[in-house]
Coordinates of C-alpha atoms in Angstrom, one line a residue:
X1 CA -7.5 19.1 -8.3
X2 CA -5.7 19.7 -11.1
X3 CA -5.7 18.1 -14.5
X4 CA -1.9 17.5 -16.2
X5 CA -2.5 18.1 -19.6
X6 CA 0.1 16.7 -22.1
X7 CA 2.0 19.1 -24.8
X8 CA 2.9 16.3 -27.3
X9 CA 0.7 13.7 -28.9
X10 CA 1.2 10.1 -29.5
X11 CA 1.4 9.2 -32.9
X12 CA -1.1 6.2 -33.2
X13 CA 0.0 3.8 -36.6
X14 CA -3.0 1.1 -37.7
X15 CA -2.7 -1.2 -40.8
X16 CA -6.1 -2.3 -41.8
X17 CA -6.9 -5.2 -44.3
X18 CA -10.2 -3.9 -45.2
X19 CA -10.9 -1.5 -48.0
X20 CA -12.2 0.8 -45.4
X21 CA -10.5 0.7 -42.2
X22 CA -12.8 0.9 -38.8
X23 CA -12.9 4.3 -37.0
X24 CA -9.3 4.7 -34.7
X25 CA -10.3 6.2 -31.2
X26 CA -9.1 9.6 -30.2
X27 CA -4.8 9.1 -29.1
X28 CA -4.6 9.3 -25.3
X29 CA -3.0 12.1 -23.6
X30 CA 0.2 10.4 -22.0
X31 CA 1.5 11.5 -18.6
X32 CA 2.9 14.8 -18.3
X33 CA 6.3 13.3 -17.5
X34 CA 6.6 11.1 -20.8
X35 CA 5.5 14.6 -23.0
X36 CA 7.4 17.4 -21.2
X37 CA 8.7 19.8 -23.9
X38 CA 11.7 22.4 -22.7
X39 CA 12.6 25.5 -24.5
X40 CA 16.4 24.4 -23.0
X41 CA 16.5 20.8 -22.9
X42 CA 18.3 19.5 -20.6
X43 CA 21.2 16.3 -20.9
X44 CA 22.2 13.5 -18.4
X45 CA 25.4 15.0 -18.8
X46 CA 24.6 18.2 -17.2
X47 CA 23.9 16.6 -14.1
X48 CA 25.4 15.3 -11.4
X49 CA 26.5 12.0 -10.8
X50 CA 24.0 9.7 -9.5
X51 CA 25.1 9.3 -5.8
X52 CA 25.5 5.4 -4.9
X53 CA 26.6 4.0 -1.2
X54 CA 27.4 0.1 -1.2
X55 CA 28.2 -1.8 1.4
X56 CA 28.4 -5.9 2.3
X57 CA 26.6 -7.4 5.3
X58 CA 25.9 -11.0 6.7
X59 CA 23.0 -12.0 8.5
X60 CA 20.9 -14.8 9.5
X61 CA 17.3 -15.5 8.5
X62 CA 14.9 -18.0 9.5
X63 CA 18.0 -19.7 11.2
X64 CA 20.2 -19.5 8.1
X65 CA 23.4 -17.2 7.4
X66 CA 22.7 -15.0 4.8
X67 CA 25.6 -12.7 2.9
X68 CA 24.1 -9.8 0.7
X69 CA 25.1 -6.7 -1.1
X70 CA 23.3 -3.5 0.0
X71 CA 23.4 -1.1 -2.9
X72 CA 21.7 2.4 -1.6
X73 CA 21.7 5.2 -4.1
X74 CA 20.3 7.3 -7.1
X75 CA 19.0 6.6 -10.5
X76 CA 18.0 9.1 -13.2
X77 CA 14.7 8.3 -15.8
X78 CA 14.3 10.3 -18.6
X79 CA 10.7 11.6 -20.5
X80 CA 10.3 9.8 -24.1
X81 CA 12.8 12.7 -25.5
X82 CA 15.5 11.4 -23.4
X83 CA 15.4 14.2 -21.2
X84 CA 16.4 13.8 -17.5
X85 CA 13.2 14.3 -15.5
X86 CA 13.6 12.2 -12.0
X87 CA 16.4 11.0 -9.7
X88 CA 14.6 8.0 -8.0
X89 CA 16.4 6.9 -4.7
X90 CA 16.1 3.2 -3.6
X91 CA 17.6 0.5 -1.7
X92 CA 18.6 -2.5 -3.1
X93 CA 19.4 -6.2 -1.0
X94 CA 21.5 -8.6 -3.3
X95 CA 21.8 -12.2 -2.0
X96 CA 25.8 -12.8 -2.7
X97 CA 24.7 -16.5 -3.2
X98 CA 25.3 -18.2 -6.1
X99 CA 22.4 -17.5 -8.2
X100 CA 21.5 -17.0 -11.7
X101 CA 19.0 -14.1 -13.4
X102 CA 16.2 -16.0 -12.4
X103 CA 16.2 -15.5 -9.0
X104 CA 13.2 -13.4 -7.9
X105 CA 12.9 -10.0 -7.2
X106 CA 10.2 -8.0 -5.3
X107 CA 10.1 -4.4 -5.7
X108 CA 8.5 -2.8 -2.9
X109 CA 7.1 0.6 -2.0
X110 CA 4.4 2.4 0.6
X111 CA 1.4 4.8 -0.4
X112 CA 0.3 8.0 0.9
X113 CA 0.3 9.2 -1.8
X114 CA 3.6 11.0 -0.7
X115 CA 4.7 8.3 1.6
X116 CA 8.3 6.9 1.3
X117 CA 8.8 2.9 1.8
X118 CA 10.6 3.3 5.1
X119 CA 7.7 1.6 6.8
X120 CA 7.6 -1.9 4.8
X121 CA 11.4 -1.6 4.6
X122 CA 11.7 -1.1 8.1
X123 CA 9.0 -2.9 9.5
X124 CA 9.1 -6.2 8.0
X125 CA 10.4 -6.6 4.7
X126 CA 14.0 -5.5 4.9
X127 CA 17.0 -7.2 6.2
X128 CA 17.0 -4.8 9.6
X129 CA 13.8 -3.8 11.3
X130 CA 13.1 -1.2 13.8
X131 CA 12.8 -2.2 17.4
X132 CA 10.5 -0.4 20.0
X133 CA 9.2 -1.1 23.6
X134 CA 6.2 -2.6 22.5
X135 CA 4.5 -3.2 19.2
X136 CA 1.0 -1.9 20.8
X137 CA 1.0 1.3 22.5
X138 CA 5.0 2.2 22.6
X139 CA 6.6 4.8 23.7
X140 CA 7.2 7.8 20.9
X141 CA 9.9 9.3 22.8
X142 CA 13.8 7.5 22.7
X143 CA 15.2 5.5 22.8
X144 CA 14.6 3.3 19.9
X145 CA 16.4 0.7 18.4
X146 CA 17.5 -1.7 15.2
X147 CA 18.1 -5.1 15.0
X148 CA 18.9 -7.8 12.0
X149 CA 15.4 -8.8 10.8
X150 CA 15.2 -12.8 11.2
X151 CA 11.6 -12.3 9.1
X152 CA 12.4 -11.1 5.8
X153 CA 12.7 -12.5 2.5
X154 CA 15.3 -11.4 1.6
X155 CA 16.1 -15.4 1.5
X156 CA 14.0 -15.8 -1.4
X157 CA 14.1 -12.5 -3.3
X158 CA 16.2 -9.5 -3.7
X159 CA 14.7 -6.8 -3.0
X160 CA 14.0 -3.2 -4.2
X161 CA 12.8 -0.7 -1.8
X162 CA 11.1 2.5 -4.1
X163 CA 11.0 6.2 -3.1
X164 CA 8.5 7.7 -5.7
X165 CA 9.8 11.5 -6.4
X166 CA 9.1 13.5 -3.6
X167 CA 9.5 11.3 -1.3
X168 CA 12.7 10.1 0.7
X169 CA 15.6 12.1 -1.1
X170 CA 13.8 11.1 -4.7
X171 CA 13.1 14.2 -6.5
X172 CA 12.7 15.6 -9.9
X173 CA 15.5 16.8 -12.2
X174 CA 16.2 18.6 -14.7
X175 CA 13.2 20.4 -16.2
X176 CA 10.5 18.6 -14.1
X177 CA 9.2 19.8 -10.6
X178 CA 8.2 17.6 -8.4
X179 CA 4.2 17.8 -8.7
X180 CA 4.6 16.7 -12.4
X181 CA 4.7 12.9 -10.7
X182 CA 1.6 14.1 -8.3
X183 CA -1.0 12.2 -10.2
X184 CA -1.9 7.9 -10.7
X185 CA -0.4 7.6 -13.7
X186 CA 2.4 9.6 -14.3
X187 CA 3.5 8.0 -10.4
X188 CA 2.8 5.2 -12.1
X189 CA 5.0 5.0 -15.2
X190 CA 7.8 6.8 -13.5
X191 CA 8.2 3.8 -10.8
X192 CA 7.6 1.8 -14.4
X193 CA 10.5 3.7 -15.7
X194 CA 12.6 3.7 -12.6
X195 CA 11.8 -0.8 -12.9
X196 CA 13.0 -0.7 -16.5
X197 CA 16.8 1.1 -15.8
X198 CA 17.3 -1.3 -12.5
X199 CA 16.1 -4.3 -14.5
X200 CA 18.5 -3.3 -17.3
X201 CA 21.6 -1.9 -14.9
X202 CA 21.5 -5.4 -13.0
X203 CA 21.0 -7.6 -15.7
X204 CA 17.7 -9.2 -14.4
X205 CA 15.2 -8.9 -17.3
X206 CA 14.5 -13.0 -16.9
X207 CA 13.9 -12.9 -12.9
X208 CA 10.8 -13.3 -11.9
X209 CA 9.2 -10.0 -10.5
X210 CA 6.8 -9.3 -7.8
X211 CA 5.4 -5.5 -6.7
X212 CA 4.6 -5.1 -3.0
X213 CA 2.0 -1.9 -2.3
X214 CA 0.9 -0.8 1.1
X215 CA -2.2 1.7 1.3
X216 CA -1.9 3.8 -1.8
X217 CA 0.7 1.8 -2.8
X218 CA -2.1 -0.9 -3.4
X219 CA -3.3 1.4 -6.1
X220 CA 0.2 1.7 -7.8
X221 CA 0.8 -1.9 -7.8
X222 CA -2.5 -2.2 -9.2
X223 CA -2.0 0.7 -12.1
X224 CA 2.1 -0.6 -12.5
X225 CA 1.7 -3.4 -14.7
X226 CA -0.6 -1.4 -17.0
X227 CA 2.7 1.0 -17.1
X228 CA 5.0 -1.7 -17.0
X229 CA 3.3 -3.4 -20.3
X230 CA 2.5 -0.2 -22.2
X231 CA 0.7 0.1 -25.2
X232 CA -0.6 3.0 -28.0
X233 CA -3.4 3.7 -25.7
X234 CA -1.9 3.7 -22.5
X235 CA 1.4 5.6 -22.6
X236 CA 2.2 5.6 -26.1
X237 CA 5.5 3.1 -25.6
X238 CA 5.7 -0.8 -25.8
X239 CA 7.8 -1.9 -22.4
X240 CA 6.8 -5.4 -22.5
X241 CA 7.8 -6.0 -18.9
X242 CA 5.3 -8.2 -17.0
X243 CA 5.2 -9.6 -13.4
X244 CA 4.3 -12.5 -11.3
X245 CA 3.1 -11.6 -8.5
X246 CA 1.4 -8.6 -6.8
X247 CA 1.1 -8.7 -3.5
X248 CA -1.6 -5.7 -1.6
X249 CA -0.9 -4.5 2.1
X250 CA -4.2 -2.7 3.3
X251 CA -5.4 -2.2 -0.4
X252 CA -8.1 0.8 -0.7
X253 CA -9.2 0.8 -4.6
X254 CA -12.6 3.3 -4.4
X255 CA -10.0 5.7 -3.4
X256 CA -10.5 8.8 -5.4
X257 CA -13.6 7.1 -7.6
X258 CA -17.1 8.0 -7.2
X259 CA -19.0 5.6 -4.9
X260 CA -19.9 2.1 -6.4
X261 CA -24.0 1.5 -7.0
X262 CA -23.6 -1.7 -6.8
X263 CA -21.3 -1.9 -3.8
X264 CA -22.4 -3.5 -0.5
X265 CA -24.2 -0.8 2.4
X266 CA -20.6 0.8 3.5
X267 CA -22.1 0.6 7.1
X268 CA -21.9 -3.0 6.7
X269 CA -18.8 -3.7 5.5
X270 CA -17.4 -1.6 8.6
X271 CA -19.2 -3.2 11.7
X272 CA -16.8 -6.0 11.7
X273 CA -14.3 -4.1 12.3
X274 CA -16.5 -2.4 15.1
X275 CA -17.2 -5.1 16.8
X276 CA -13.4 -6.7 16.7
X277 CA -12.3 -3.4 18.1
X278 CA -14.7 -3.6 21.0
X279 CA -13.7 -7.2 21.3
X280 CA -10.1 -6.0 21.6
X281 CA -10.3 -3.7 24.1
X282 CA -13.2 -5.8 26.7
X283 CA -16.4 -4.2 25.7
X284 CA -18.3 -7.0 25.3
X285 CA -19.3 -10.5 26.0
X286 CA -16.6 -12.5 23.8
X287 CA -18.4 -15.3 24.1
X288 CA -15.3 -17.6 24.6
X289 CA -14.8 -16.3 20.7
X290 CA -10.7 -15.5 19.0
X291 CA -10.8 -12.0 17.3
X292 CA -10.7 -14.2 14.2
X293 CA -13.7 -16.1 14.8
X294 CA -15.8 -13.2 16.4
X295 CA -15.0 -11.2 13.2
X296 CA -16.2 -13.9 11.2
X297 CA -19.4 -13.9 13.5
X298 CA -20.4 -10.5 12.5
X299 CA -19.2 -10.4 9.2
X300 CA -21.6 -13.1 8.5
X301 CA -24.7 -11.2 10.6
X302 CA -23.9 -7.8 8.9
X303 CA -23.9 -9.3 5.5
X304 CA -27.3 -10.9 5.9
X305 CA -29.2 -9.3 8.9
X306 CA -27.9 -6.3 9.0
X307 CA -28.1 -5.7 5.4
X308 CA -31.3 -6.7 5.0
X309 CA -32.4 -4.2 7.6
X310 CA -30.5 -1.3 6.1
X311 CA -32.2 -1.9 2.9
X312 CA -35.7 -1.8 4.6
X313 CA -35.0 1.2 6.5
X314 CA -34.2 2.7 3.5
X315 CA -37.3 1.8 1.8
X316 CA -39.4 2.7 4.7
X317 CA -40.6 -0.9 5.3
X318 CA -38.5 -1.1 9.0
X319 CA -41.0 -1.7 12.1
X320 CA -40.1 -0.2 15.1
X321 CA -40.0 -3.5 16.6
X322 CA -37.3 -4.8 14.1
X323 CA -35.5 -1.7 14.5
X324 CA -35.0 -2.1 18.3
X325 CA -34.4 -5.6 18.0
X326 CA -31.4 -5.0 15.7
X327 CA -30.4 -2.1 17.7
X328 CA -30.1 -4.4 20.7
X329 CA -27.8 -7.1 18.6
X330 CA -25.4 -4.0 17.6
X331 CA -24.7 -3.3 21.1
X332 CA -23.7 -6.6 22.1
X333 CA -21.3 -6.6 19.0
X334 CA -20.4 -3.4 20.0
X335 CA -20.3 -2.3 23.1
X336 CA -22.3 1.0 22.3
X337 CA -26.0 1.9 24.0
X338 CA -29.0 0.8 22.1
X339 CA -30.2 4.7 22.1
X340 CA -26.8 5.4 20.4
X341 CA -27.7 3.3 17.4
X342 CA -31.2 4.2 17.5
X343 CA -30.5 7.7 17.4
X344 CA -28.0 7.1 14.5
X345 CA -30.8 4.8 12.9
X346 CA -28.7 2.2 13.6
X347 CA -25.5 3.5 11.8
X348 CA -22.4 4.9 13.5
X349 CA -19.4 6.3 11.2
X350 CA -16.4 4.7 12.4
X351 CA -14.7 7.9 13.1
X352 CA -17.6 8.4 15.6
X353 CA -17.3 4.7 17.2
X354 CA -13.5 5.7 17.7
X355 CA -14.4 8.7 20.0
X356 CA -17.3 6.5 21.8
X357 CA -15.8 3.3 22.5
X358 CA -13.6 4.0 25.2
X359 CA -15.5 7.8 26.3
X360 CA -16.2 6.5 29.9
X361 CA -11.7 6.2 30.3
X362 CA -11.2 9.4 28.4
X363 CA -10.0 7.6 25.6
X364 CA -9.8 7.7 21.7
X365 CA -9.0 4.7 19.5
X366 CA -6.7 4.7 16.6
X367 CA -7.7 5.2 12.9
X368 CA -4.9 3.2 11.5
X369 CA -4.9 0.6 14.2
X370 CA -7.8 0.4 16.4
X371 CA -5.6 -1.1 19.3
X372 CA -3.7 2.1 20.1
X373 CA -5.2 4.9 22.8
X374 CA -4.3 8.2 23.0
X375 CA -6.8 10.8 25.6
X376 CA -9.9 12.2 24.1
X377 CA -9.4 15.4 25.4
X378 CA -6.1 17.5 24.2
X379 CA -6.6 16.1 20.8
X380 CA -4.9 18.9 18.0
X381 CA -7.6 17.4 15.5
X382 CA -4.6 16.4 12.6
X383 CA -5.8 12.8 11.1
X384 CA -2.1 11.7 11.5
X385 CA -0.1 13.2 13.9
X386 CA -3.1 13.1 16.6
X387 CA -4.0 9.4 15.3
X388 CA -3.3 7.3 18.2
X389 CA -1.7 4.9 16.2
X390 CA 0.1 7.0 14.3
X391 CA 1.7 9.5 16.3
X392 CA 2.9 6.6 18.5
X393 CA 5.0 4.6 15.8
X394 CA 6.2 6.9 13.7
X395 CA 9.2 8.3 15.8
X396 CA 10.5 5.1 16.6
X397 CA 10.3 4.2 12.9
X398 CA 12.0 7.4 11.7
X399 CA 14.3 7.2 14.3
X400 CA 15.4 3.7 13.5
X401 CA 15.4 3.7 9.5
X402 CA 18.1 7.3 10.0
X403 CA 20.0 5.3 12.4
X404 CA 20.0 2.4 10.2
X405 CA 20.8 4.9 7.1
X406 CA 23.9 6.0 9.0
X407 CA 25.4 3.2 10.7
X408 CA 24.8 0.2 8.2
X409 CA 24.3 1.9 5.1
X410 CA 26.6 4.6 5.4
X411 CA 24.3 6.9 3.3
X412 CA 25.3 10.4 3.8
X413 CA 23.3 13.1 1.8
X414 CA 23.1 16.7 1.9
X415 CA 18.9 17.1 2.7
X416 CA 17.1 14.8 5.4
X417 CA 14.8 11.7 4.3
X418 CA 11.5 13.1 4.0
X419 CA 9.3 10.0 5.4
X420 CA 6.1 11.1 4.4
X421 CA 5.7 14.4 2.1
X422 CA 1.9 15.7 2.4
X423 CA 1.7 18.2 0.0
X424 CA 2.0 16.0 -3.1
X425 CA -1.5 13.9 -1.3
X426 CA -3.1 17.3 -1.4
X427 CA -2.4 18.4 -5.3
X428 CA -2.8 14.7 -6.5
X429 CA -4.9 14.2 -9.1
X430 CA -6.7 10.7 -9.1
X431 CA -7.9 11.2 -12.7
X432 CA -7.3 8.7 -15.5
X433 CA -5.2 9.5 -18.4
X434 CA -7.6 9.4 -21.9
X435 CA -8.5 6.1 -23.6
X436 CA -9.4 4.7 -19.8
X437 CA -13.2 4.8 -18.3
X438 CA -13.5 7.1 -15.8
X439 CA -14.4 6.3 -12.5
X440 CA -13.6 3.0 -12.7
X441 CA -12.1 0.8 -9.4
X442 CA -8.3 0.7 -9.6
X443 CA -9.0 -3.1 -9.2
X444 CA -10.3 -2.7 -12.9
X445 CA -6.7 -2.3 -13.7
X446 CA -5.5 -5.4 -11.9
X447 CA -7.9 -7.4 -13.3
X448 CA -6.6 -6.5 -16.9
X449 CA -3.2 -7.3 -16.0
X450 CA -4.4 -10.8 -14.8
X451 CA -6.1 -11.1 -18.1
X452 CA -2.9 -9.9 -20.2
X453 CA -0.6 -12.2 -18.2
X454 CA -2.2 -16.2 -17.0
X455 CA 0.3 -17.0 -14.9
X456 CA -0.2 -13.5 -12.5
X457 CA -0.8 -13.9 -9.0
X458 CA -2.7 -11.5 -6.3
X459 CA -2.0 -11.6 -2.4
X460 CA -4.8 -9.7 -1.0
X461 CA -3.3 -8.6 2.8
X462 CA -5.6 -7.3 5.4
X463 CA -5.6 -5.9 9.1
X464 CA -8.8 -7.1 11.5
X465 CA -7.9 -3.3 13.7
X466 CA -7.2 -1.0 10.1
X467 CA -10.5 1.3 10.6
X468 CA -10.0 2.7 7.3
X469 CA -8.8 -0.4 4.5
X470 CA -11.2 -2.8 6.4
X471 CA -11.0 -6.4 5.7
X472 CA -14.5 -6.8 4.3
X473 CA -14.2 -3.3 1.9
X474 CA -10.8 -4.6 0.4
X475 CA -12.4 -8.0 -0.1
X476 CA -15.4 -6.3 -1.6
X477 CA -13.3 -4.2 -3.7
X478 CA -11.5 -6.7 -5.2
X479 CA -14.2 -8.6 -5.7
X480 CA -16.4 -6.1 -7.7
X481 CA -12.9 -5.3 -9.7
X482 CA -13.6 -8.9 -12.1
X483 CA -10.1 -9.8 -10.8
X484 CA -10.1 -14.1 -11.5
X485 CA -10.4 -15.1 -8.2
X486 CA -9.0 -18.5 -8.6
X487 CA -5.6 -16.5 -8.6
X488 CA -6.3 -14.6 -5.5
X489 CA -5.5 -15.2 -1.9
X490 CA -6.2 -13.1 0.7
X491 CA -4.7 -12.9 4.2
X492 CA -6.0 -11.1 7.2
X493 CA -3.7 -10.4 10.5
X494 CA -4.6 -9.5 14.5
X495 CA -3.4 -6.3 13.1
X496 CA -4.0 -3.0 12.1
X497 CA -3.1 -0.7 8.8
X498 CA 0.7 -1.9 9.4
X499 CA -0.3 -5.1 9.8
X500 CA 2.9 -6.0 10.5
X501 CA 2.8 -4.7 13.9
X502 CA 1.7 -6.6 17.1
X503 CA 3.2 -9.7 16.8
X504 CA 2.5 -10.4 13.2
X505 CA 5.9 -10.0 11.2
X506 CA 6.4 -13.1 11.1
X507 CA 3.5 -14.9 9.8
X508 CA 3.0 -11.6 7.1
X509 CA 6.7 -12.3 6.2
X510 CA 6.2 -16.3 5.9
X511 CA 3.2 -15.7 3.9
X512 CA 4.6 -13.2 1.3
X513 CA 7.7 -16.4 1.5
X514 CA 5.4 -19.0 0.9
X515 CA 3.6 -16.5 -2.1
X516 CA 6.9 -16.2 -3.9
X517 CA 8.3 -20.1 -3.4
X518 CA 5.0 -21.1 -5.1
X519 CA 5.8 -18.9 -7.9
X520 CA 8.7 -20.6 -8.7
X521 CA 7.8 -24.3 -8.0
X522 CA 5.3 -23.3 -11.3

């Protein structure tokens, strides 16, 4: 991938008291979109104005009426030479309650990286949520529906749903292209940017704030605060803006890192989420077990047994005798032969396990939620639109959040909502800006924000079915990241990737309620 290189330097003041002042470390390189440098600069007054659609709405929320302002529309940030460089889209829900600049406010965005927030916004988080046949399995084809969302917290917090450019209708303006923003920390101080001129338009510098990342949105929150503090060795400006709470849906920080020597054996920090998937769908003696406490089962046995073996298998030191015998205790977790895992010395890739589960019915099981089917054969090989889980919800979310767009919001733009926007994940460059170790976990990041600010909180959300953001490797993750634990909580839902789907809105969206209230009874 490749590497943004900055064309202006940050000018790095130090006073020193002693005679001879220490050695200053080389100035960073900022993100390209702070630095870009135009041979014809270009004004906010030679663009447009920013389109804005607002609208008024009541509703009704865990049994009470609700009236709120719905602000839908465009803002423009400019690079550190006041330049126009992005016009971020977003979606704003004002309480019209009485309510002073304390009230709290949760800005909220998906991952990707390319992904717009539709799917938060319209799957659990937003004051109107998509309706399908069936959570598990529906139908992709319409009709679909939306109804008033009696889940979201929109009780306790306004809330701000974030396109990042390229996404949605956000794009970049002015001198900029979009793949300028294609990399963790320019994404990251744009949103920062775009966080600074809605705190400032709305007047809410003193309200408590709270960032709310799905997938790679997880590492955004995570790298945010770093962007939303600043410093001479960051980004080269002082924002001073900190937040309260930071809350991680399916949170994947070894994402773009080299693998972690002193991680846990990936093998066993994905059989739990194996063996759920085969308890799902009937492949194996349940024992009278929940999914919760089955999970809990094997997590326990592939922390200890399993990882014991692994490590003397690896070694050389595994008999042939203790080799079958574990073989034998992964099939009854997981429904697969014992010659399977002994052939695979007694490790099966999860993208394997998804073809092999359900072979003998013809069928695959889903990536992003384990739940879903889709046929075996026929398969066009895409890892999203043939993901069983994928391909199945996507429509009816698209479907509903244009729908919703149209008739509630009365947004009319010239181009069409781009939900998800692939080719900024393919040119997206996961390396650190200079002045930060490279490598390192994006939970690294998180855990210096805790450190900068005492009274930051971490919601750690996780689906038992996500194949890929696995319970146990976020845990693990986090974890290994030094983040004080003391101020973590982590969740974990009969779900899958969205693990909002299935019958678990409501218990996600009471949790992220019950996050926030404890926030302010500080």
């Amino acid at each position: 991938m490749r590497k943004i290189v900055s064309s202006m330097a940050v000018l790095i003041c130090a006073v020193a008291s002693a005679a001879e002042p220490p050695a200053q470390p080389a100035p960073p390189t900022p993100p390209a979109i702070m630095a870009r440098v135009s041979q014809k600069p270009v004004a906010l007054s030679d663009l447009p104005a920013p389109r804005e659609f607002v609208t008024h709405h009541r509703t009704k929320i865990r049994g009470k009426a609700l009236s709120y302002t719905a602000t839908a529309g465009e803002t423009y940030i400019t690079n550190i030479a006041g330049e126009p460089i992005a016009r971020f889209f977003s979606f704003s829900y004002m309480s019209d309650e009485p309510r002073d600049a304390g009230r709290p406010v949760m800005f909220v965005f998906n991952g990707g990286p390319g992904s717009a927030s539709l799917w938060l916004h319209m799957g659990v988080l937003g004051p109107q949520r998509v309706a399908l046949d069936q959570e598990v399995n529906p139908s992709n084809t319409p009709p679909f529906g939306v109804n008033d969302n009696a889940f979201s917290v929109l009780d306790v917090a306004d809330l701000v749903f974030i396109d990042p450019v390229g996404t949605g209708f956000s794009r970049a303006a002015g001198n900029a292209v979009d793949t300028d923003f294609a990399s963790v920390d320019a994404d990251a101080d744009s949103v920062a940017r775009f966080i600074e001129a809605w705190l400032t338009k709305y007047g809410r510098w003193n309200s408590p704030k709270y960032l709310v990342g799905e997938s790679y949105g997880t590492i955004r929150a995570a790298v945010l605060p770093r962007a939303l503090m600043g410093g001479p060795m960051y980004n080269g400006v002082m924002r001073g803006i900190t937040v309260d709470g930071v809350i991680l849906v399916a949170p994947g920080f070894d994402v773009g890192v080299p693998p972690d020597p002193n991680a846990p054996d990936p093998a066993t920090l994905a059989l739990p989420s194996l063996a759920v998937t085969a308890w799902y769908h009937n492949k194996i003696d349940r024992k009278g077990l929940s999914a919760v406490q089955f999970y809990d089962e094997v997590k326990t046995f592939a922390a200890t047994e399993y990882a014991v073996a692994l490590g003397k298998q690896g070694s050389g030191a595994l008999s042939d005798t203790e080799k079958q015998s574990l073989a034998l205790k992964l099939h009854d977790y997981t429904g697969l032969p014992v010659d399977a895992w002994m052939r695979a010395d007694l490790r099966i890739p999860k993208n394997e396990f998804r073809k092999q589960l359900l072979a003998s019915q013809g069928l695959e099981v889903g990536a992003y939620d384990s739940r879903y089917t889709l046929p075996l054969a026929g398969s066009g090989g895409d890892p999203v639109a043939d993901d069983p889980a994928m391909t199945r919800y996507v429509p009816g979310f698209v479907a509903a959040f244009n729908m919703m767009l149209r008739d509630h919001l009365k947004v009319t733009m010239p181009v069409a909502y781009s939900p998800i926007t692939f080719s900024l994940a393919f040119t997206w460059d996961f390396s650190r800006v200079s002045g930060l170790p490279k490598g390192q976990s994006f939970a690294v990041d998180l855990a210096t924000a805790m450190r900068r600010t005492p009274a930051l909180r971490v919601m750690v959300t996780s689906g038992y079915y996500d194949m890929g953001a696995t319970p146990a490797g976020s845990q693990s993750q986090v974890e290994r990241g030094g983040l004080p634990l003391e101020r973590v909580t982590f969740k974990n839902y009969e779900s899958g990737h969205m693990l909002y789907l299935g019958g678990t809105a409501e218990r996600f969206a009471d949790d992220v309620r019950t996050f926030v209230l404890a926030g302010n009874s500080r």
